[in-house]
Coordinates of C-alpha atoms and ligand atoms in Angstrom, one line a residue:
Chain M
X1020 CA 30.3 -7.6 -2.3
X1021 CA 28.8 -6.9 -5.7
X1022 CA 29.1 -3.4 -7.3
X1023 CA 26.5 -1.1 -5.8
X1024 CA 26.4 2.5 -6.8
X1025 CA 25.1 4.7 -4.0
X1026 CA 24.6 8.3 -3.0
X1027 CA 26.9 9.6 -0.3
X1028 CA 25.3 12.5 1.6
X1029 CA 27.6 14.6 3.8
X1030 CA 25.2 16.5 6.0
X1031 CA 28.1 18.4 7.6
X1032 CA 28.9 20.0 4.2
X1033 CA 25.3 20.4 2.9
X1034 CA 24.1 24.0 3.2
X1035 CA 20.6 23.3 2.0
X1036 CA 20.9 25.3 -1.2
X1037 CA 18.7 22.9 -3.2
X1038 CA 21.1 23.0 -6.2
X1039 CA 21.0 19.2 -6.4
X1040 CA 17.2 19.2 -6.6
X1041 CA 17.3 22.0 -9.2
X1042 CA 19.9 20.2 -11.3
X1043 CA 17.7 17.2 -11.4
X1044 CA 14.8 19.3 -12.5
X1045 CA 16.8 21.2 -15.1
X1046 CA 18.1 17.9 -16.5
X1047 CA 14.8 15.9 -16.7
X1048 CA 12.1 18.7 -16.8
X1049 CA 9.7 16.8 -14.6
X1050 CA 6.1 18.0 -14.8
X1051 CA 4.8 20.4 -12.1
X1052 CA 4.5 18.8 -8.7
X1053 CA 6.8 15.8 -9.5
X1054 CA 10.1 15.9 -7.6
X1055 CA 12.7 13.1 -7.8
X1056 CA 15.2 14.7 -5.4
X1057 CA 14.2 16.6 -2.4
X1058 CA 16.1 18.4 0.3
X1059 CA 14.6 17.9 3.8
X1060 CA 15.6 20.1 6.7
X1061 CA 16.2 18.0 9.9
X1062 CA 13.6 18.8 12.6
X1063 CA 14.7 20.8 15.6
X1064 CA 14.2 17.7 17.8
X1065 CA 17.1 16.1 15.9
X1066 CA 19.3 19.1 15.2
X1067 CA 18.4 21.8 17.8
X1068 CA 20.5 24.7 16.4
X1069 CA 19.9 27.9 14.6
X1070 CA 22.2 26.5 11.9
X1071 CA 20.1 24.0 10.0
X1072 CA 21.1 20.6 8.7
X1073 CA 19.6 18.8 5.7
X1074 CA 19.1 15.4 4.1
X1075 CA 19.2 15.5 0.3
X1076 CA 17.2 12.4 -0.7
X1077 CA 16.0 10.6 -3.8
X1078 CA 15.8 6.9 -4.6
X1079 CA 18.2 4.9 -2.5
X1080 CA 18.7 2.1 -5.1
X1081 CA 18.0 -0.5 -2.4
X1082 CA 19.5 -4.0 -2.3
X1083 CA 15.9 -5.4 -2.0
X1084 CA 13.8 -2.7 -3.7
X1085 CA 10.2 -2.7 -2.5
X1086 CA 9.3 -0.9 -5.8
X1087 CA 10.7 -3.7 -7.9
X1088 CA 9.2 -6.5 -5.8
X1089 CA 5.6 -5.1 -5.8
X1090 CA 5.4 -3.9 -9.4
X1091 CA 2.9 -6.2 -11.1
X1092 CA 4.2 -5.5 -14.7
X1093 CA 8.0 -5.8 -14.0
X1094 CA 8.5 -2.1 -14.8
X1095 CA 11.6 -2.1 -12.5
X1096 CA 15.0 -3.7 -13.0
X1097 CA 18.1 -3.7 -10.9
X1098 CA 21.3 -3.3 -13.0
X1099 CA 24.6 -5.1 -12.5
X1100 CA 25.9 -1.9 -10.9
X1101 CA 23.0 -1.8 -8.4
X1102 CA 21.0 1.0 -10.0
X1103 CA 17.3 0.5 -9.8
X1104 CA 15.8 1.6 -13.1
X1105 CA 12.1 2.3 -13.8
X1106 CA 11.0 1.6 -17.4
X1107 CA 8.2 4.0 -17.8
X1108 CA 6.9 2.5 -21.1
X1109 CA 5.9 -0.7 -19.2
X1110 CA 4.2 1.1 -16.3
X1111 CA 0.4 1.0 -16.2
X1112 CA 0.1 3.6 -13.4
X1113 CA -1.3 1.3 -10.7
X1114 CA 0.5 3.3 -7.9
X1115 CA 1.6 0.2 -6.1
X1116 CA 5.3 1.2 -6.0
X1117 CA 4.3 4.7 -4.8
X1118 CA 2.4 3.2 -1.9
X1119 CA 5.1 0.6 -1.1
X1120 CA 8.4 2.6 -1.2
X1121 CA 8.9 3.9 2.4
X1122 CA 11.2 6.6 1.1
X1123 CA 8.6 8.1 -1.2
X1124 CA 10.9 7.9 -4.2
X1125 CA 8.5 6.9 -7.0
X1126 CA 6.1 9.7 -7.9
X1127 CA 2.9 9.7 -10.0
X1128 CA 3.2 11.7 -13.2
X1129 CA -0.4 13.0 -13.8
X1130 CA 0.3 13.8 -17.5
X1131 CA 1.8 10.5 -18.4
X1132 CA -0.4 8.7 -15.9
X1133 CA 2.5 6.5 -14.9
X1134 CA 5.0 6.4 -12.1
X1135 CA 8.6 7.8 -12.3
X1136 CA 11.6 8.2 -10.1
X1137 CA 15.4 8.8 -10.0
X1138 CA 17.2 6.2 -12.0
X1139 CA 20.6 7.5 -10.9
X1140 CA 21.2 9.1 -14.3
X1141 CA 22.3 5.7 -15.5
X1142 CA 22.8 6.9 -19.1
X1143 CA 25.2 9.5 -17.8
X1144 CA 27.0 6.9 -15.7
X1145 CA 27.3 4.7 -18.9
X1146 CA 28.9 7.7 -20.6
X1147 CA 31.4 8.2 -17.8
X1148 CA 29.7 11.2 -16.3
X1149 CA 28.4 11.9 -12.8
X1150 CA 24.7 12.1 -12.0
X1151 CA 23.4 15.6 -12.6
X1152 CA 22.7 16.3 -8.9
X1153 CA 26.2 15.1 -7.8
X1154 CA 27.9 17.2 -10.5
X1155 CA 25.9 20.3 -9.5
X1156 CA 26.5 20.2 -5.7
X1157 CA 28.7 23.3 -4.9
X1158 CA 30.0 21.9 -1.6
X1159 CA 30.7 18.3 -2.7
X1160 CA 28.2 17.3 -0.1
X1161 CA 26.6 14.8 -2.5
X1162 CA 28.9 12.2 -4.0
X1163 CA 28.6 9.0 -6.0
X1164 CA 30.2 6.0 -4.4
X1165 CA 30.4 2.2 -5.0
X1166 CA 29.6 0.4 -1.8
X1167 CA 31.8 -2.5 -2.9
X1168 CA 34.9 -0.3 -2.9
X1169 CA 33.9 2.2 -0.2
X1170 CA 36.2 1.8 2.8
X1171 CA 35.5 4.9 5.0
X1172 CA 33.9 4.0 8.3
X1173 CA 32.3 7.1 9.8
X1174 CA 29.2 6.8 7.6
X1175 CA 25.8 5.8 8.9
X1176 CA 23.1 4.0 6.9
X1177 CA 20.1 5.2 9.1
X1178 CA 20.6 8.7 10.4
X1179 CA 17.8 10.3 12.5
X1180 CA 15.2 11.7 10.2
X1181 CA 15.3 8.8 7.8
X1182 CA 13.2 5.6 8.0
X1183 CA 15.1 2.5 9.1
X1184 CA 14.1 -0.2 6.6
X1185 CA 16.4 -3.1 7.0
X1186 CA 14.4 -5.4 4.7
X1187 CA 15.1 -3.1 1.8
X1188 CA 18.7 -2.3 2.7
X1189 CA 18.9 1.2 1.1
X1190 CA 22.3 2.0 -0.3
X1191 CA 22.6 5.7 0.6
X1192 CA 25.2 6.5 3.2
X1193 CA 25.3 9.6 5.4
X1194 CA 27.9 11.7 7.3
X1195 CA 26.1 13.1 10.4
X1196 CA 26.1 16.9 11.0
X1197 CA 28.3 18.1 13.8
X1198 CA 27.1 20.2 16.7
X1199 CA 28.0 23.8 16.0
X1200 CA 30.6 25.3 18.4
X1201 CA 29.0 27.8 20.8
X1202 CA 31.3 30.8 21.4
X1203 CA 30.4 32.7 24.5
X1204 CA 31.9 36.0 25.5
Chain T
X490 CA -5.3 13.0 4.2
X491 CA -4.3 11.0 1.2
X492 CA -6.5 9.9 -1.7
X493 CA -9.6 7.9 -0.9
X494 CA -8.8 5.6 -3.9
X495 CA -12.5 5.2 -4.7
X496 CA -11.8 2.5 -7.4
X497 CA -9.8 0.4 -4.9
X498 CA -12.5 0.9 -2.3
X499 CA -15.1 -0.4 -4.7
X500 CA -13.0 -3.3 -5.8
X501 CA -11.9 -4.5 -2.4
X502 CA -15.3 -4.1 -0.7
X503 CA -17.4 -5.6 -3.6
X504 CA -15.0 -8.5 -4.1
X505 CA -15.0 -9.2 -0.3
X506 CA -18.8 -9.2 -0.3
X507 CA -18.8 -11.7 -3.2
X508 CA -16.2 -13.9 -1.5
X509 CA -18.1 -13.7 1.8
X510 CA -21.3 -14.8 0.0
X511 CA -19.5 -17.7 -1.6
X512 CA -18.0 -18.8 1.7
X513 CA -21.4 -18.6 3.4
X514 CA -23.0 -20.6 0.6
X515 CA -20.4 -23.3 1.2
X516 CA -21.0 -23.1 4.9
X517 CA -24.8 -23.5 4.5
X518 CA -24.5 -26.5 2.2
X519 CA -22.4 -28.4 4.9
X520 CA -24.3 -27.2 8.0
X521 CA -26.3 -29.8 9.9
X522 CA -30.0 -30.0 9.4
X523 CA -32.2 -30.1 6.3
X524 CA -30.7 -29.0 2.9
X525 CA -30.8 -25.3 2.2
X526 CA -34.5 -24.8 1.3
X527 CA -34.3 -21.4 -0.3
X528 CA -33.6 -22.6 -3.8
X529 CA -32.3 -19.2 -4.8
X530 CA -28.9 -20.5 -6.0
X531 CA -29.1 -18.9 -9.4
X532 CA -30.1 -15.5 -7.9
X533 CA -27.3 -15.7 -5.3
X534 CA -24.6 -16.7 -7.8
X535 CA -25.9 -13.8 -10.1
X536 CA -25.4 -11.4 -7.2
X537 CA -22.0 -12.8 -6.4
X538 CA -20.8 -12.6 -10.1
X539 CA -22.4 -9.2 -10.5
X540 CA -20.6 -7.8 -7.4
X541 CA -17.3 -9.3 -8.6
X542 CA -17.7 -7.9 -12.1
X543 CA -18.6 -4.5 -10.8
X544 CA -15.5 -4.6 -8.5
X545 CA -13.2 -5.7 -11.3
X546 CA -14.5 -3.0 -13.7
X547 CA -14.2 -0.4 -10.9
X548 CA -10.6 -1.4 -10.2
X549 CA -9.7 -0.5 -13.8
X550 CA -10.3 3.2 -13.0
X551 CA -7.4 3.4 -10.6
X552 CA -5.0 2.5 -13.4
X553 CA -3.4 5.2 -15.5
X554 CA -3.5 2.8 -18.4
X555 CA -6.5 0.5 -18.0
X556 CA -6.1 -1.1 -21.5
X557 CA -2.8 -2.6 -20.3
X558 CA -4.4 -4.2 -17.3
X559 CA -3.7 -7.8 -18.5
X560 CA 0.1 -7.1 -18.2
X561 CA -0.4 -6.8 -14.4
X562 CA -0.2 -10.6 -14.3
X563 CA 3.5 -10.4 -15.4
X564 CA 5.1 -10.5 -12.0
X565 CA 3.6 -13.5 -10.2
X566 CA 7.1 -14.3 -8.8
X567 CA 7.1 -11.6 -6.1
X568 CA 4.3 -9.1 -6.7
X569 CA 1.3 -9.8 -4.5
X570 CA -0.7 -7.5 -6.7
X571 CA -0.2 -9.8 -9.7
X572 CA -1.3 -12.8 -7.5
X573 CA -4.3 -10.8 -6.3
X574 CA -5.4 -10.2 -9.9
X575 CA -4.8 -13.8 -10.9
X576 CA -7.0 -15.1 -8.0
X577 CA -9.6 -12.4 -8.6
X578 CA -9.8 -13.3 -12.3
X579 CA -10.1 -17.0 -11.5
X580 CA -12.7 -16.4 -8.8
X581 CA -14.7 -14.2 -11.2
X582 CA -14.6 -17.0 -13.7
X583 CA -16.0 -19.5 -11.2
X584 CA -18.8 -17.2 -10.1
X585 CA -19.9 -16.5 -13.7
X586 CA -19.7 -20.3 -14.5
X587 CA -21.8 -21.0 -11.3
X588 CA -24.3 -18.3 -12.3
X589 CA -24.7 -19.9 -15.7
X590 CA -24.9 -23.5 -14.5
X591 CA -26.9 -23.1 -11.3
X592 CA -30.4 -24.4 -11.2
X593 CA -32.5 -23.9 -8.1
X594 CA -30.1 -26.0 -6.0
X595 CA -26.6 -24.9 -7.1
X596 CA -23.4 -26.9 -7.2
X597 CA -21.7 -27.2 -3.8
X598 CA -18.3 -28.0 -5.5
X599 CA -18.3 -24.6 -7.2
X600 CA -19.0 -22.9 -3.8
X601 CA -16.0 -24.6 -2.4
X602 CA -13.7 -23.9 -5.3
X603 CA -14.9 -20.3 -5.2
X604 CA -14.2 -20.1 -1.5
X605 CA -10.6 -21.3 -1.9
X606 CA -9.9 -18.9 -4.7
X607 CA -11.7 -16.1 -2.8
X608 CA -9.4 -16.7 0.2
X609 CA -6.5 -16.5 -2.2
X610 CA -7.8 -13.0 -3.2
X611 CA -8.1 -11.9 0.5
X612 CA -4.6 -13.2 1.4
X613 CA -3.0 -11.5 -1.6
X614 CA -4.9 -8.3 -1.1
X615 CA -3.9 -8.4 2.6
X616 CA -0.2 -8.6 1.5
X617 CA -0.6 -5.9 -1.2
X618 CA -1.9 -3.4 1.2
X619 CA 0.6 -4.1 3.9
X620 CA 3.7 -2.5 2.4
X621 CA 6.7 -1.4 4.5
X622 CA 5.9 2.2 3.7
X623 CA 2.7 2.0 5.9
X624 CA 4.1 1.0 9.3
X625 CA 0.6 0.8 10.9
X626 CA -0.5 -1.8 8.3
X627 CA 2.8 -3.6 7.6
X628 CA 1.4 -6.6 9.4
X629 CA -1.6 -9.0 9.4
X630 CA -4.1 -6.2 10.0
X631 CA -5.2 -5.6 6.3
X632 CA -5.8 -9.3 6.0
X633 CA -7.9 -9.4 9.1
X634 CA -9.8 -6.3 8.1
X635 CA -10.6 -7.8 4.7
X636 CA -11.6 -11.2 6.1
X637 CA -13.9 -9.6 8.6
X638 CA -15.5 -7.4 5.9
X639 CA -16.0 -10.6 3.8
X640 CA -17.7 -12.5 6.6
X641 CA -19.9 -9.5 7.7
X642 CA -21.1 -8.8 4.2
X643 CA -21.3 -12.5 3.2
X644 CA -23.5 -13.5 6.2
X645 CA -25.5 -10.3 5.9
X646 CA -26.4 -10.7 2.2
X647 CA -26.4 -14.4 2.7
X648 CA -29.4 -14.1 4.9
X649 CA -31.4 -13.0 1.8
X650 CA -30.8 -16.5 0.4
X651 CA -30.6 -18.6 3.5
X652 CA -34.3 -19.6 3.8
X653 CA -35.9 -20.2 7.2
X654 CA -33.7 -23.1 8.3
X655 CA -30.4 -21.3 8.0
X656 CA -31.5 -17.7 8.9
X657 CA -30.4 -18.1 12.5
X658 CA -27.0 -19.5 11.5
X659 CA -26.4 -16.4 9.3
X660 CA -27.5 -14.1 12.1
X661 CA -25.1 -15.8 14.5
X662 CA -22.2 -15.5 12.1
X663 CA -23.1 -11.9 11.2
X664 CA -23.2 -11.0 14.9
X665 CA -19.8 -12.7 15.6
X666 CA -18.2 -11.0 12.6
X667 CA -19.6 -7.6 13.7
X668 CA -18.1 -8.0 17.2
X669 CA -14.7 -9.0 15.7
X670 CA -14.9 -6.1 13.3
X671 CA -15.8 -3.6 16.1
X672 CA -13.0 -4.9 18.4
X673 CA -10.4 -4.8 15.6
X674 CA -11.3 -1.3 14.6
X675 CA -11.4 0.0 18.1
X676 CA -8.2 -1.6 19.3
X677 CA -5.9 -1.1 16.2
X678 CA -5.7 2.8 16.3
X679 CA -5.2 2.6 20.1
X680 CA -2.3 0.2 19.7
X681 CA -0.8 2.5 17.0
X682 CA -0.8 5.4 19.5
X683 CA 2.0 3.6 21.4
X684 CA 4.0 2.8 18.3
X685 CA 6.7 4.8 16.4
X686 CA 6.0 8.3 15.0
X687 CA 4.3 7.3 11.7
X688 CA 2.2 4.6 13.5
X689 CA 1.1 7.2 16.1
X690 CA 0.3 9.7 13.3
X691 CA -1.8 7.0 11.7
X692 CA -3.6 6.3 15.0
X693 CA -4.3 10.0 15.5
X694 CA -5.5 10.4 11.9
X695 CA -7.9 7.4 12.2
X696 CA -9.3 8.6 15.5
X697 CA -9.8 12.1 14.1
X698 CA -11.5 10.9 10.9
X699 CA -15.2 10.9 10.2
X700 CA -14.7 7.9 7.9
X701 CA -13.5 5.9 10.9
X702 CA -16.3 7.0 13.3
X703 CA -19.0 6.5 10.7
X704 CA -17.7 2.9 10.1
X705 CA -17.6 2.2 13.8
X706 CA -21.1 3.6 14.2
X707 CA -22.5 1.4 11.4
X708 CA -20.9 -1.7 12.9
X709 CA -22.3 -0.9 16.4
X710 CA -25.7 0.1 14.9
X711 CA -25.9 -3.2 12.9
X712 CA -25.0 -5.1 16.1
X713 CA -27.7 -3.3 18.0
X714 CA -30.3 -4.1 15.4
X715 CA -29.5 -7.9 15.3
X716 CA -29.4 -8.0 19.1
X717 CA -32.8 -6.4 19.3
X718 CA -34.6 -8.3 16.5
X719 CA -32.6 -11.6 16.7
X720 CA -32.7 -11.6 12.9
X721 CA -31.1 -9.8 10.0
X722 CA -33.7 -7.4 8.6
X723 CA -33.4 -7.4 4.8
X724 CA -32.2 -3.7 4.7
X725 CA -29.4 -4.3 7.2
X726 CA -26.8 -5.8 4.9
X727 CA -27.1 -2.7 2.7
X728 CA -26.4 -0.5 5.7
X729 CA -23.4 -2.8 6.5
X730 CA -22.2 -2.5 2.9
X731 CA -22.3 1.3 3.2
X732 CA -20.4 1.2 6.4
X733 CA -17.7 -1.0 4.9
X734 CA -17.4 1.3 1.9
X735 CA -16.9 4.4 4.2
X736 CA -14.5 2.5 6.5
X737 CA -12.4 1.4 3.5
X738 CA -12.2 4.9 2.2
X739 CA -10.7 5.9 5.6
X740 CA -8.3 2.9 5.4
X741 CA -6.8 4.4 2.2
X742 CA -7.2 8.1 3.1
X743 CA -6.1 8.2 6.7
X744 CA -3.1 5.8 6.9
X745 CA 0.1 7.8 7.0
X746 CA 3.0 7.0 4.7
X747 CA 6.5 6.7 6.1
X748 CA 7.8 9.3 3.8
X749 CA 5.4 11.9 5.3
X750 CA 7.9 12.4 8.2
X751 CA 11.2 12.7 6.3
X752 CA 13.6 14.8 8.4
X753 CA 11.6 14.2 11.6
X754 CA 12.2 11.7 14.4
X755 CA 11.0 8.2 13.5
Ligands
SF4_260 S1 14.2 3.9 -2.4 FE1 12.2 3.1 -3.0 S2 12.1 3.5 -5.2 FE2 14.3 3.5 -4.6 S3 15.0 1.4 -4.9 FE3 14.4 1.6 -2.7 S4 12.2 0.9 -2.7 FE4 12.7 1.3 -4.9
SF4_261 S1 2.8 2.4 -10.9 FE1 3.9 1.5 -12.6 S2 5.9 1.0 -11.9 FE2 4.6 1.4 -10.1 S3 3.9 -0.6 -9.5 FE3 2.4 0.2 -10.9 S4 2.9 -0.5 -12.9 FE4 4.7 -0.8 -11.6

């Protein structure tokens, strides 16, 4: 398998503190209303406990990215390491990628009048640093992995609460939350 | 409710009206019986080219950077939007040429070339608006909606130019297309109700939307008028056009995106 950087989300460790989302915001200063990483609480149908569980999500740097395939101006490229990069200077703001990505990763920047999304901090990767969100996570719930070298087996690709899109083959992997132990007296 | 995408509503509906008119012109020139006696070829081609130019100009308003619009042809390899723009550009060129060259009789070959390019626009638009992110539309429905709109508007407005001999042909095609449009629009949201969560949410949004019911009412109303009068009164295509515009606004505004349910059961 070719190198493919990916986010590894351990929902058992995640405490829903939004530090990853804030770190992204602090680093890139997106305009108001534009969010590249979002922390979604799992609905009670999926995780029916007073303890909450969360999915921290941004772009999944898919193997077959819908954004890249539908962009009429070739504003997206997929790097050798699997990172899907949006080149904002080429974008004409047609909104086609925003309509097409089932994970809602590309967002419309109303000031620039162009789309934008998480590009996995590829400049930081090139400098040997971790993505801002991964570095900031206080519980190590969010990690960067390379799917080509990743050998653990208890991860799932499509947890409940996340769209199953096999034609895109999203790279993010998840550890499912465990059921809390009920202690009765 | 998401954005109504008014520029896209104008572009898709006006271009489909123009494509439908071209298709009906081609159909009329090959139908049995005496040659089309209306002689209004130049007027018809002017209307077609005008609709297409209006749609193309309207579509620019949905771009953040309209001046860079020509770069949208860069990704013909995989992007259906690039292909749609290519077909739409070529089709517009043919319609303008036909409007300039047409005498009273028109040139059938241009109608056929235009029809082929127009079908290219409808196929590629059908693919563009069927992304994986919209489960209810990630199928052939956008294509069938668009084709039906084109035939309804093409035969409706085509009746203005059909002359006495072809008026009943246009009325028959108009009626059939209205029935197909009505059935498609009534069945699709009901089928979605039995689909996955986002499909069901889309079905509920459409069935609860005034855009949807206004569109269905116009389709049914047009059908009632043709059934009663056995002709297409000259005002009826305008009513059908308004119905298609409203229905298209609902198509964009009421279709739920997969990401709207993140964290919930799919
Ligand atoms: S998650 Fe969406 S934006 Fe990210 S690579 Fe996949 S299709 Fe593109
Ligand atoms: S909004 Fe920009 S990046 Fe997205 S499809 Fe359009 S041109 Fe490409």
